[in-house]
Coordinates of C-alpha atoms in Angstrom, one line a residue:
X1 CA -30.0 35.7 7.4
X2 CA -26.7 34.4 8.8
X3 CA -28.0 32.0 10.7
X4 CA -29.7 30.5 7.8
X5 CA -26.7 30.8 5.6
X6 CA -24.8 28.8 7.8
X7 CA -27.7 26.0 8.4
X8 CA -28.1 25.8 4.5
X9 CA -24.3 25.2 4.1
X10 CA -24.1 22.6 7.4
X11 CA -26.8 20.8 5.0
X12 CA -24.8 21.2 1.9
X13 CA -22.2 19.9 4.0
X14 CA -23.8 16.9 5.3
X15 CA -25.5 15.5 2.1
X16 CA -22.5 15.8 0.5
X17 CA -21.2 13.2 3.8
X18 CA -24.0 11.1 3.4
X19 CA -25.7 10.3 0.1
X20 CA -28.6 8.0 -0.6
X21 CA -26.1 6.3 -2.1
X22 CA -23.8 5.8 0.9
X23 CA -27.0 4.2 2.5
X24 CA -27.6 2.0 0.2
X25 CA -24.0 1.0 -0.2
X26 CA -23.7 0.7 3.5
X27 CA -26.6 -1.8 3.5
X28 CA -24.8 -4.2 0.8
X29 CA -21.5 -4.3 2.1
X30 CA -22.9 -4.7 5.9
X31 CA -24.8 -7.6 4.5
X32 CA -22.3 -9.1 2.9
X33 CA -20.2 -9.4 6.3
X34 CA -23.3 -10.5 7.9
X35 CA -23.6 -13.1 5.7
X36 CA -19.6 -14.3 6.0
X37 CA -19.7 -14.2 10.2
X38 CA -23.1 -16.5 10.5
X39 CA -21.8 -18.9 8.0
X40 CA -18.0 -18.9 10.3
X41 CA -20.2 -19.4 13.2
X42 CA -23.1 -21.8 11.2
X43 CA -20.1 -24.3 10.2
X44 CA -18.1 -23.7 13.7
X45 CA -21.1 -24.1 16.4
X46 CA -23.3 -26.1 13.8
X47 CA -21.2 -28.7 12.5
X48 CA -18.2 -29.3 14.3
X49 CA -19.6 -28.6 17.8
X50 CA -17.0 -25.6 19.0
X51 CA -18.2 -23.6 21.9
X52 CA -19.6 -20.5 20.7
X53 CA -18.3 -17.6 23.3
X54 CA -15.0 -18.8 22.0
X55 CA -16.7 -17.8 18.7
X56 CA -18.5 -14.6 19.6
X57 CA -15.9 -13.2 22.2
X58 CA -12.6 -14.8 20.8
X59 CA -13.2 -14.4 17.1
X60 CA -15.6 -12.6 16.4
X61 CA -13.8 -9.1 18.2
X62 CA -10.5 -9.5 16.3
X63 CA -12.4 -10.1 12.9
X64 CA -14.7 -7.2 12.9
X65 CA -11.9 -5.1 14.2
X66 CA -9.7 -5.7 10.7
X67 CA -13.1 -5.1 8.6
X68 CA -13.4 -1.5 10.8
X69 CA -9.3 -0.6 10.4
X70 CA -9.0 -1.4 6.7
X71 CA -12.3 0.5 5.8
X72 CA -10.8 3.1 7.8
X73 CA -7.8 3.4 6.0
X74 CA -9.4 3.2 2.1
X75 CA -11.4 6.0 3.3
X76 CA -8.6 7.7 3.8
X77 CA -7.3 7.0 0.3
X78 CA -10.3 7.9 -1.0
X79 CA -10.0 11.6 0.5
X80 CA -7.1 11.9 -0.6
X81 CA -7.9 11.2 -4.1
X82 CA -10.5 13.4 -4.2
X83 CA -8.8 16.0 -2.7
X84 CA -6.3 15.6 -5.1
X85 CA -8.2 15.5 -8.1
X86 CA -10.5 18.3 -6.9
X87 CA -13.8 16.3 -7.3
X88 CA -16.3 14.7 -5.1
X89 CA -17.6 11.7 -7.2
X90 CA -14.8 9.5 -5.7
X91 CA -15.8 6.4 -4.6
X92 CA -14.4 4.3 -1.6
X93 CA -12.6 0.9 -2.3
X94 CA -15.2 -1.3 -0.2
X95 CA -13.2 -3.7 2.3
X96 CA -14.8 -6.3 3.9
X97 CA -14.5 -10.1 5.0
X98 CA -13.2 -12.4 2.1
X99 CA -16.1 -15.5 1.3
X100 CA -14.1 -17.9 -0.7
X101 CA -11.2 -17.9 2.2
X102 CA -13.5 -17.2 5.0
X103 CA -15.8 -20.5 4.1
X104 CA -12.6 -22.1 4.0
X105 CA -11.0 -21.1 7.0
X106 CA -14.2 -22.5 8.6
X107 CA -14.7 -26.0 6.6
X108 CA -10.8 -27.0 6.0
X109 CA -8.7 -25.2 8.7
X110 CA -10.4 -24.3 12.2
X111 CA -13.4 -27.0 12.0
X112 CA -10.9 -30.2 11.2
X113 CA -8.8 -28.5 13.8
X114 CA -10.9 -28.7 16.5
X115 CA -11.7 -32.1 15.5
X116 CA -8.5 -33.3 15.6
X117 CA -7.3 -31.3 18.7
X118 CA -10.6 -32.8 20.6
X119 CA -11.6 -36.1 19.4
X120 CA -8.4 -37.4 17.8
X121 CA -5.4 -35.7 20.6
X122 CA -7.5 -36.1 23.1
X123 CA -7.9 -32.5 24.5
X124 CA -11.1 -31.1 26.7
X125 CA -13.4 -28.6 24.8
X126 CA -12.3 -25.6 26.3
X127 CA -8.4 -26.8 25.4
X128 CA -9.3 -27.9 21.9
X129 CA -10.5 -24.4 21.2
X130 CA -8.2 -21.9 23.0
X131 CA -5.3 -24.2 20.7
X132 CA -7.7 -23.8 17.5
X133 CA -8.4 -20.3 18.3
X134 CA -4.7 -19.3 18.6
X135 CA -4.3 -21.7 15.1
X136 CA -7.0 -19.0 13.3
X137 CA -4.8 -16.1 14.9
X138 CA -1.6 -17.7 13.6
X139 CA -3.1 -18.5 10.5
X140 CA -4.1 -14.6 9.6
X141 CA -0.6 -13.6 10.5
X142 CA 1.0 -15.8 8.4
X143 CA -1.5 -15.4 5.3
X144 CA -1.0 -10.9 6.1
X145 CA 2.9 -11.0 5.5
X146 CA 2.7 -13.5 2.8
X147 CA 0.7 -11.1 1.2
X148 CA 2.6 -8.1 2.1
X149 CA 5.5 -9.6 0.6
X150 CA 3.5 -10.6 -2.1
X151 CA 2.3 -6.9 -2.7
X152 CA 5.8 -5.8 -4.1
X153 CA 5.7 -8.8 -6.5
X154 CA 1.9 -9.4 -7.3
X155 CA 2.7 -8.2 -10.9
X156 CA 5.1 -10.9 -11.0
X157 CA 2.9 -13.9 -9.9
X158 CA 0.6 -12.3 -12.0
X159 CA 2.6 -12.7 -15.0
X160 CA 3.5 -16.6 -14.6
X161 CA 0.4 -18.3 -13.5
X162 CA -2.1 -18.4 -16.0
X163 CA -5.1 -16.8 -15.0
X164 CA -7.2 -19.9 -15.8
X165 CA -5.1 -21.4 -12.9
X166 CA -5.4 -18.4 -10.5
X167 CA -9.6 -17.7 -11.5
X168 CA -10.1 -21.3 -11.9
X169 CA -8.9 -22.3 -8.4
X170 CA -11.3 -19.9 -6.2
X171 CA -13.9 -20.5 -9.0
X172 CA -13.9 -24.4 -7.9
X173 CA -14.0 -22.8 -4.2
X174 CA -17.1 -20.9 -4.9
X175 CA -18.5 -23.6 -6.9
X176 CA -18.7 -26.1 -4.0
X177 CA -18.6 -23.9 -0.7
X178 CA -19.4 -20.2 -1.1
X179 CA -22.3 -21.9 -4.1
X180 CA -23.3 -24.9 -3.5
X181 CA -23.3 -25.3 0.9
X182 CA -25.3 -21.9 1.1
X183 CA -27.6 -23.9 -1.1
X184 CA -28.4 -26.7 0.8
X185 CA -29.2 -24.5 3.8
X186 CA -31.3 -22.0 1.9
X187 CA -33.5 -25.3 1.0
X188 CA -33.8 -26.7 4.5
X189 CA -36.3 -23.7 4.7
X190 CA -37.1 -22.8 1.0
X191 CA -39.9 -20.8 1.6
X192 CA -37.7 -18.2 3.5
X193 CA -34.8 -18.8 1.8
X194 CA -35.4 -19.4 -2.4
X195 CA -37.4 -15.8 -1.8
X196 CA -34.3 -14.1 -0.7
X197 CA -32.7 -16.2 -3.3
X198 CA -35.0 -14.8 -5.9
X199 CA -34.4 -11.5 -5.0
X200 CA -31.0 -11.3 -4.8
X201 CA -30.9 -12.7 -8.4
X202 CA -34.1 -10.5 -9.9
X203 CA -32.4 -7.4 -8.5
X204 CA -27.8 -8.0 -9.0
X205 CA -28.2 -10.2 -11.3
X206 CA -31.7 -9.6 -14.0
X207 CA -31.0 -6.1 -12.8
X208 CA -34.1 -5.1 -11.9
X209 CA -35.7 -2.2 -10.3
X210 CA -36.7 -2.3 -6.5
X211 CA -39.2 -0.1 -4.8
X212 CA -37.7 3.0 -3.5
X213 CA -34.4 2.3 -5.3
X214 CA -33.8 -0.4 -2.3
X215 CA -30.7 -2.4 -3.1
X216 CA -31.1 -6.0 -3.3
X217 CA -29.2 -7.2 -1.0
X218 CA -31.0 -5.4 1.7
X219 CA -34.3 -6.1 0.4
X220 CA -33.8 -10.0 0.3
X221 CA -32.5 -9.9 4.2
X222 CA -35.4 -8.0 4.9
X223 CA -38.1 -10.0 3.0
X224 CA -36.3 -13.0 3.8
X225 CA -36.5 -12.1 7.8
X226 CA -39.9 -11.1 7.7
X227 CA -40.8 -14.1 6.2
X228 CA -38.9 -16.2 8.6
X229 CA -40.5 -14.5 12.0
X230 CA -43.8 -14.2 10.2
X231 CA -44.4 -17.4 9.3
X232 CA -42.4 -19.0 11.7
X233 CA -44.8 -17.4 14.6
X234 CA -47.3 -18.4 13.2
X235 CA -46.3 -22.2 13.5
X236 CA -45.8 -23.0 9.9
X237 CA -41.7 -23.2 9.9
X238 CA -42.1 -26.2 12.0
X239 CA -39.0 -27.2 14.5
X240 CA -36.8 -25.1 11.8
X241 CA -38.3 -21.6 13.6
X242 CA -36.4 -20.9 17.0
X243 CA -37.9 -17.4 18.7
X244 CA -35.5 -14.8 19.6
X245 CA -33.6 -14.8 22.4
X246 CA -32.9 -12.0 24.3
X247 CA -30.0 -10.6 23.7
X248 CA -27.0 -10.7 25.2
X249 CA -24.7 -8.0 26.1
X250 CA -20.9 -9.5 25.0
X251 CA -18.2 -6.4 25.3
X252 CA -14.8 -7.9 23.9
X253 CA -12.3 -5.4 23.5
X254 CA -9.5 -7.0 20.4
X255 CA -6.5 -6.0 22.2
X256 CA -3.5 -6.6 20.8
X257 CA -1.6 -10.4 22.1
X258 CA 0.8 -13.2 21.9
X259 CA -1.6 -16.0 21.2
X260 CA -0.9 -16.3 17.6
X261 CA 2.5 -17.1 18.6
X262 CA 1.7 -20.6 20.3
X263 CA -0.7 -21.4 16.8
X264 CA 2.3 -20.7 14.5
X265 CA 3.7 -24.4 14.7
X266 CA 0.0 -25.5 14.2
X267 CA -0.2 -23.6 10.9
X268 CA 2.4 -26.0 9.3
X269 CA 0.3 -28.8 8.0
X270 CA -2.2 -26.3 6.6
X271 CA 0.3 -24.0 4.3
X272 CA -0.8 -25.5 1.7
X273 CA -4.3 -24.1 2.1
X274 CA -2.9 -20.5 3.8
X275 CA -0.4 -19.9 1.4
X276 CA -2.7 -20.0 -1.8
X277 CA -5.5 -18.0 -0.3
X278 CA -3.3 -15.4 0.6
X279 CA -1.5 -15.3 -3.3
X280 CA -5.3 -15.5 -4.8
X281 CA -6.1 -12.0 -2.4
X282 CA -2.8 -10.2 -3.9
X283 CA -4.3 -11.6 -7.5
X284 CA -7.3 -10.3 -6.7
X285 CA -6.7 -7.0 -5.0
X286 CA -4.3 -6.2 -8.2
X287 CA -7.8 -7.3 -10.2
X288 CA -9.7 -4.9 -8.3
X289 CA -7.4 -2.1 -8.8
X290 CA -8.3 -2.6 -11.8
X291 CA -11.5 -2.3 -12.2
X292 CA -11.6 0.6 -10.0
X293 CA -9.2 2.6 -12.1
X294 CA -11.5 1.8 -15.2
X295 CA -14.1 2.9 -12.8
X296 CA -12.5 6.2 -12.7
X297 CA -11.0 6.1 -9.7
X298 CA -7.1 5.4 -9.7
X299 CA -5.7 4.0 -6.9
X300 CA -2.4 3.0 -6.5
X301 CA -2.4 -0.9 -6.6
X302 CA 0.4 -1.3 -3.9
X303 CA -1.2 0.6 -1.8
X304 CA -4.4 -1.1 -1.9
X305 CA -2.5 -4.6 -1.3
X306 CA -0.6 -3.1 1.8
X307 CA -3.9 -1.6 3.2
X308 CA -5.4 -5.5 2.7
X309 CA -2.4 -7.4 4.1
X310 CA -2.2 -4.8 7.2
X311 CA -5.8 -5.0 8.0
X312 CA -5.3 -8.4 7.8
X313 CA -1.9 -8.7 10.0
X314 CA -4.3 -6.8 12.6
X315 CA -7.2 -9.3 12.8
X316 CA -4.5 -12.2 13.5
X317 CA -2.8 -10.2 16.1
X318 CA -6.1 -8.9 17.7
X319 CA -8.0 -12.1 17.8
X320 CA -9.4 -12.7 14.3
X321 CA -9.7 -15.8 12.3
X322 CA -10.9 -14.4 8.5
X323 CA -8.9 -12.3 6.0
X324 CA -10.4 -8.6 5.1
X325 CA -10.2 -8.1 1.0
X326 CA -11.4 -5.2 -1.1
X327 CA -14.3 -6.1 -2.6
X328 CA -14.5 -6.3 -6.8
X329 CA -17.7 -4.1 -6.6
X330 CA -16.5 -0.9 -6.4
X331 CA -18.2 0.3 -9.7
X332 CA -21.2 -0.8 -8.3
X333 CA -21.1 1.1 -5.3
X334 CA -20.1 3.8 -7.8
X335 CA -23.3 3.7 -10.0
X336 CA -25.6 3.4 -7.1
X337 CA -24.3 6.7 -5.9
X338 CA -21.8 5.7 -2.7
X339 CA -19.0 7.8 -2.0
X340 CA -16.9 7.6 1.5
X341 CA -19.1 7.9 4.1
X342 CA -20.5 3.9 3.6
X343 CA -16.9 2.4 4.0
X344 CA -16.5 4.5 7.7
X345 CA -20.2 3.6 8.3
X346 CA -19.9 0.0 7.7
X347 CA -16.2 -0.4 9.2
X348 CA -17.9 1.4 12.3
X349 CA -20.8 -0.7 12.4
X350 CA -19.1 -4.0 12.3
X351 CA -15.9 -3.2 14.3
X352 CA -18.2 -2.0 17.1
X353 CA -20.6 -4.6 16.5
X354 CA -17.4 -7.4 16.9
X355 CA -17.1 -5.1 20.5
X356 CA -20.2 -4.8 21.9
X357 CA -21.9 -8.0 20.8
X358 CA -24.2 -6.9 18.9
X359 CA -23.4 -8.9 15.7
X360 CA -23.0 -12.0 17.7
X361 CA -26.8 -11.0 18.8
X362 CA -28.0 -10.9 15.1
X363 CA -26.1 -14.1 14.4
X364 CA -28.0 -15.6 16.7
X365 CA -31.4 -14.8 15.9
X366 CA -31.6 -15.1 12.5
X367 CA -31.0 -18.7 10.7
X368 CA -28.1 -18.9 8.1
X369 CA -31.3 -19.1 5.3
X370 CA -31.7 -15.0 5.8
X371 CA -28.1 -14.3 5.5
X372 CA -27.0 -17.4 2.4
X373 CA -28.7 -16.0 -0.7
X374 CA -25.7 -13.3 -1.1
X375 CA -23.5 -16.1 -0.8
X376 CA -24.5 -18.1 -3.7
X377 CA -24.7 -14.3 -6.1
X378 CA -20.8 -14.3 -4.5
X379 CA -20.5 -18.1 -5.8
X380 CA -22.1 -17.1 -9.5
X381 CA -20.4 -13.9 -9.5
X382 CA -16.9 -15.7 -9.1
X383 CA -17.5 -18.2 -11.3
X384 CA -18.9 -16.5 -14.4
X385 CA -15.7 -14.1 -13.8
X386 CA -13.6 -16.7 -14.3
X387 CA -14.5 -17.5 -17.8
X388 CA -15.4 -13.8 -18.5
X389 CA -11.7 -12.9 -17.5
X390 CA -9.8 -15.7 -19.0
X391 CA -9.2 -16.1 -22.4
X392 CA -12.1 -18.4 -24.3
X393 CA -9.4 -21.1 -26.0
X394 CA -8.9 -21.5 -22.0
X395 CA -12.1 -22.4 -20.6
X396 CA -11.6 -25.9 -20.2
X397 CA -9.1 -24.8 -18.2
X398 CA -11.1 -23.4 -15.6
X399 CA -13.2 -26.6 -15.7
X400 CA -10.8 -28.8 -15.1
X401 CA -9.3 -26.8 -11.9
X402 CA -12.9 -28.0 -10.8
X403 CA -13.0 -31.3 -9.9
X404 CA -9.8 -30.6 -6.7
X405 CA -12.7 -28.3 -5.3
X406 CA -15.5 -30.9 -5.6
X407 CA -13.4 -33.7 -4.2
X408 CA -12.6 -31.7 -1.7
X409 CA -16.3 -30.8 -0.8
X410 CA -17.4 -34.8 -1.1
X411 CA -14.1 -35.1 1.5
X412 CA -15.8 -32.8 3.9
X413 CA -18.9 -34.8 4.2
X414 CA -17.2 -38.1 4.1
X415 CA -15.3 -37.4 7.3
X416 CA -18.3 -35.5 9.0
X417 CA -19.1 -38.1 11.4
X418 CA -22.4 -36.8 11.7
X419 CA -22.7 -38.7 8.3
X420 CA -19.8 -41.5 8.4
X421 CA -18.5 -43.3 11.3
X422 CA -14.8 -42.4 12.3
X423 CA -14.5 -46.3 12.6
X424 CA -16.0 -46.7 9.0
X425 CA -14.5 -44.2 7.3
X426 CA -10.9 -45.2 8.8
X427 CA -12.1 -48.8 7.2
X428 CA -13.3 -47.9 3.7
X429 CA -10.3 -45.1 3.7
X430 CA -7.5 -48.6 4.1
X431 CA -9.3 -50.7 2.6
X432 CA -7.1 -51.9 -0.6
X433 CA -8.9 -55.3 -1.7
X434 CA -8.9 -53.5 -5.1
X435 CA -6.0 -51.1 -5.3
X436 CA -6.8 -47.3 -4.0
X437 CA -9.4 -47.5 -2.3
X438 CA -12.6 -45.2 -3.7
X439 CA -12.8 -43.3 -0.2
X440 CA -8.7 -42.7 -0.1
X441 CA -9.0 -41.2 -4.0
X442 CA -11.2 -39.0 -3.0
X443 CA -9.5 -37.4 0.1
X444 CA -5.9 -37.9 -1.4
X445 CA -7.5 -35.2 -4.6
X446 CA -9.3 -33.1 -2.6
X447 CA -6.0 -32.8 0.1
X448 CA -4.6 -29.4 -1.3
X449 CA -7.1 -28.6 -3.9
X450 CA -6.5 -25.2 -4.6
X451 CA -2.7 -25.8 -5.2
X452 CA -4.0 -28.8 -7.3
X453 CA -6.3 -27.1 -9.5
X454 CA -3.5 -24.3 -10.2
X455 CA -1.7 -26.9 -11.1
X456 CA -4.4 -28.7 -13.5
X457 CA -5.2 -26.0 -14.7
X458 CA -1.9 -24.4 -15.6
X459 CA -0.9 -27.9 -17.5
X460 CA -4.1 -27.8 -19.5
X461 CA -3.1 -23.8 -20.4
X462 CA 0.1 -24.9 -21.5
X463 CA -1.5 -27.9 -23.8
X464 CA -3.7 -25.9 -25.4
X465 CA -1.0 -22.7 -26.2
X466 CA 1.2 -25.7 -27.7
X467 CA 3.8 -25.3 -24.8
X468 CA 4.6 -29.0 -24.3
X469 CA 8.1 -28.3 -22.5
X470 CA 6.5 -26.2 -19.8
X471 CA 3.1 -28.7 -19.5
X472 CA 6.1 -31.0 -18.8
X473 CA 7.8 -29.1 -16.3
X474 CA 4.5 -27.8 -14.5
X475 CA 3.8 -32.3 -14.1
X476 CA 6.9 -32.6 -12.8
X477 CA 6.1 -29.6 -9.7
X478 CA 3.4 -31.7 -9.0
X479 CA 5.2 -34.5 -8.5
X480 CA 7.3 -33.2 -6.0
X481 CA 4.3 -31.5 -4.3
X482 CA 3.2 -34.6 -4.5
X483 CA 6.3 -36.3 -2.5
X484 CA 5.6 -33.7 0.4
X485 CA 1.6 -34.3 0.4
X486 CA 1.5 -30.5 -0.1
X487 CA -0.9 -31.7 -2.7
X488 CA -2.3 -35.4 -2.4
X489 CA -1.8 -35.8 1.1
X490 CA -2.2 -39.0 2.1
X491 CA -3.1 -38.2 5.3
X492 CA -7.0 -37.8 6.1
X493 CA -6.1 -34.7 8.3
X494 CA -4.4 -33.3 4.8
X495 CA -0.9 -32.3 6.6
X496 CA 2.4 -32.0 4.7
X497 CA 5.3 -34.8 5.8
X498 CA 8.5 -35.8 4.6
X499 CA 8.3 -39.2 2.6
X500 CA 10.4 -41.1 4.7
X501 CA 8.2 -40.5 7.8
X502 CA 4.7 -42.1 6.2
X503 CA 3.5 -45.1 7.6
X504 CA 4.2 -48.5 5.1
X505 CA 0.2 -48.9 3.8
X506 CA 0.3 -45.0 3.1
X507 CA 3.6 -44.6 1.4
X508 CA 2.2 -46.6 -1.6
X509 CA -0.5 -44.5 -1.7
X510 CA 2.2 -41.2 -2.4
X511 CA 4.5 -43.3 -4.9
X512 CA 1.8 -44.3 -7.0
X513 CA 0.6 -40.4 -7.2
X514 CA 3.9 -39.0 -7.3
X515 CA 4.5 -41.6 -10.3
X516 CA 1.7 -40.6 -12.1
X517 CA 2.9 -36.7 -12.7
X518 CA 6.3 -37.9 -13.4
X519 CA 5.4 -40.6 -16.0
X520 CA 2.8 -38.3 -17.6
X521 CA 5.5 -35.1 -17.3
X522 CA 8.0 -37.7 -19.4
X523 CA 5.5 -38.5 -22.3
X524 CA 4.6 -34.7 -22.6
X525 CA 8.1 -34.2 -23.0
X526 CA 8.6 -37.1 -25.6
X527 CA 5.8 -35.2 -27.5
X528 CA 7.3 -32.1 -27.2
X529 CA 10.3 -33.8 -29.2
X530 CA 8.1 -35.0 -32.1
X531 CA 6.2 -31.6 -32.6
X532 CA 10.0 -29.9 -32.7
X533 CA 10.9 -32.6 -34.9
X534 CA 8.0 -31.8 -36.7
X535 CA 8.3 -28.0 -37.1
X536 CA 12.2 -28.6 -38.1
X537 CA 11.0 -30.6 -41.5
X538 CA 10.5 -29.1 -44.8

């Protein structure tokens, strides 16, 4: 009778652990990391040629390791809660591998980088990436204590950028690279990809019901991978189908190490890209606080910002090259029944995964077509919050912090010399029969988009709350930005300078943009003038 007392309560004990909801939220939110890590090592290995054990035993290790530590840790916060509040229907904050920064890390930091250190300095391939490597490493560090300063003042930034600015910013990032790259490749094999698509969109988006109350981000990797080795063994993928290797057994411990160090000069010319994507996690880890607190579930806000930033801080030192985030679905995981137990499952699973190899292996086998449709719900997601959460009179804000982003995406493609010749796209870059040339406008808007579109976005905020002076005085930052190429860089590479140091046919190129914000900034402010002229008559 005893004995079955105490294998009744060792139940009780364990489904209280592990729900069916903790599966299924273990499912998603491994997914979703999944998907982040084979698009780092699609645009890395794919596009820009780096050498993938650098990928899979360098980066790979050190990134999984900050998913596992800060999963760790908001477990812990969720015990603590629920001990606290005496009930067990807390729910986890889910951590996991940030898209919008990750995808940019990839695209605008560590791929140009390798670019440049190889092609353009000269460096072998082995070289090129240790020093690109090392950038990634420095580059964490420096975006975890920008946000752990942050964390004691995200109210405040909060407070004076306009969330237009702040939404509309990593809305154009999702737009164009989480949105619209997954795209393409989920069409270079539509058959396998559009069905994940579809499902992904019938089940998080339609809402509709799944067989066995399967969430759909699981299903559409499954159906998606079926499809994939079904059809492609059966010769009707074409050259697109590569069988399985075997796998390969990769342990990488993410100790602890000094190579971040050497990348911290490297990170310079890229602050302008760090800096923002570390402000726009404190934004929206004080967003997701949030929404977990009207959730139910009250977390203190600074501690969820410290637990992201040291997470974070970890990766860098250990080896990693992508930011950890909470995630803004905690209510989800919340209606679908997850607890705790899916946040230590998936922080296990991926931190030993980054160890072992074994996530390196999946990588491998299956094509970024499986993994991309949760991408592009990430992309939709991002961007219908940002005109759900911003005020409707400022909408056209958000659009017009847009156009940076695609810019910056036609930029990309332009300088892919998979697609352009170096040699012709230094010549249509200086080419200025007609003024600016076409190629040059391009780059120089896209170089420091995100900074650029909060800047856009912030003026066109101001214009439309009547707040002339300050659309005035937000025209005139960007003109000094502007001076410093922390937005508008002249230089193809995107790098920050000081004005005096540009070479003579590019220092045109700076005065005439820096002009521009000054010149408009003055009329503003004549305006300005008129209305208060205006509102002093009878």
């Amino acid at each position: 009778m005893a004995a079955r007392r105490d294998r009744a309560m060792r139940a009780e004990v364990r489904s209280r652990w592990l729900s069916g909801g903790d599966v299924n939220g273990f499912f998603g939110l491994v997914v979703d990391n999944l998907s982040i890590l084979g698009f780092i090592a699609t645009a890395l290995i794919g596009i820009y040629g780096f050498p993938a054990e650098i990928v899979f035993t360098r980066m790979f290790p050190g990134t999984a390791f900050g998913v596992l530590v800060g999963n760790l840790i908001y477990a812990r916060m969720a015990a603590n809660l629920a001990r606290r509040e005496n009930r067990e229907t807390v729910t986890a904050m889910p951590l996991g591998l940030d898209a919008p920064t990750s995808i940019g890390m990839a695209l605008l930091v560590l791929g140009p980088a390798y670019v440049g250190f190889h092609e353009r300095a000269g460096y072998d391939p082995a070289t090129a990436a240790i020093m690109t490597w090392q950038l990634g490493m420095a580059s964490l560090v420096v975006m975890g204590l920008f946000k752990f300063v942050l964390s004691f003042f995200g109210d405040l930034v909060q407070k004076h950028v306009p969330r237009a600015g702040l939404l509309g910013s990593i809305a154009g990032i999702a737009l164009m690279l989480i949105g619209f790259l997954p795209l393409v490749e989920i069409l270079r094999m539509p058959v396998v990809g559009l069905a994940g698509l579809g499902i992904v969109l019938y089940a998080l988006i339609g809402k509709g019901r799944l067989p066995f109350a399967m969430p759909g981000v699981l299903a559409a990797f499954l159906v998606a991978a079926l499809l994939y080795f079904g059809l492609g063994a059966g010769g009707l993928l074409g050259s697109a189908y590569h069988a399985p290797a075997p796998w390969q057994f990769r342990f990488a411990l993410p100790l602890p190490g000094t190579g971040f160090m050497d990348g911290l000069p490297l990170t310079i010319p890229y602050l302008p890209l760090l800096l923002p994507f570390g402000l726009l996690m404190v934004v929206g880890g004080i967003n997701v606080s949030e929404s977990a607190r009207a959730a139910g579930d009250d977390y203190p806000t600074r501690n969820i910002l410290l637990a992201e930033s040291f997470s974070t801080l970890i990766a860098g030192v250990c080896g990693g090259v992508a930011q950890t985030t909470p995630y803004i679905g905690q209510p989800a995981y919340k209606a679908m029944g997850a607890r705790i137990s899916y946040v230590v499952l998936t922080g296990l699973f991926i931190g030993l995964g980054g160890i072992f190899g074994y996530l390196s292996d999946i990588v491998e086998t299956l094509p970024f077509a499986v993994l991309a449709p949760i991408l592009v719900f990430v992309a939709i997601s991002i961007m219908t919050q940002a005109f759900e959460a911003t005020p409707a009179r400022h909408a056209a804000a958000v659009v017009v912090a847009f156009f940076p982003a695609i810019a910056r995406l036609l930029a990309i493609k332009l300088g892919d010399p998979a697609i352009v010749d170096a040699a012709r796209f230094e010549g249509l870059f200086n080419d200025s029969s007609r003024g600016i040339s076409e190629v040059a406008t391009i780059v120089v808007l896209g170089n420091g988009f995100i900074i650029t579109s909060m800047i856009w976005a912030s003026f066109v905020v101001a214009l439309i709350d009547g707040r002339l002076r300050r659309a005035a005085a937000i025209l005139l930052l960007g003109a000094v930005l502007t001076l410093f190429g922390v937005i508008h860089s002249v230089l193809p590479s995107g790098g920050v300078y000081l004005p005096t140091g540009l070479a003579g046919s590019l220092r045109p190129i700076m005065g005439q943009f820096s002009a521009a914000y000054a010149v408009l900034a003055l009329l503003v402010f004549l305006l300005s003038l008129q209305r208060a002229g205006r509102n002093q008559g009878p």
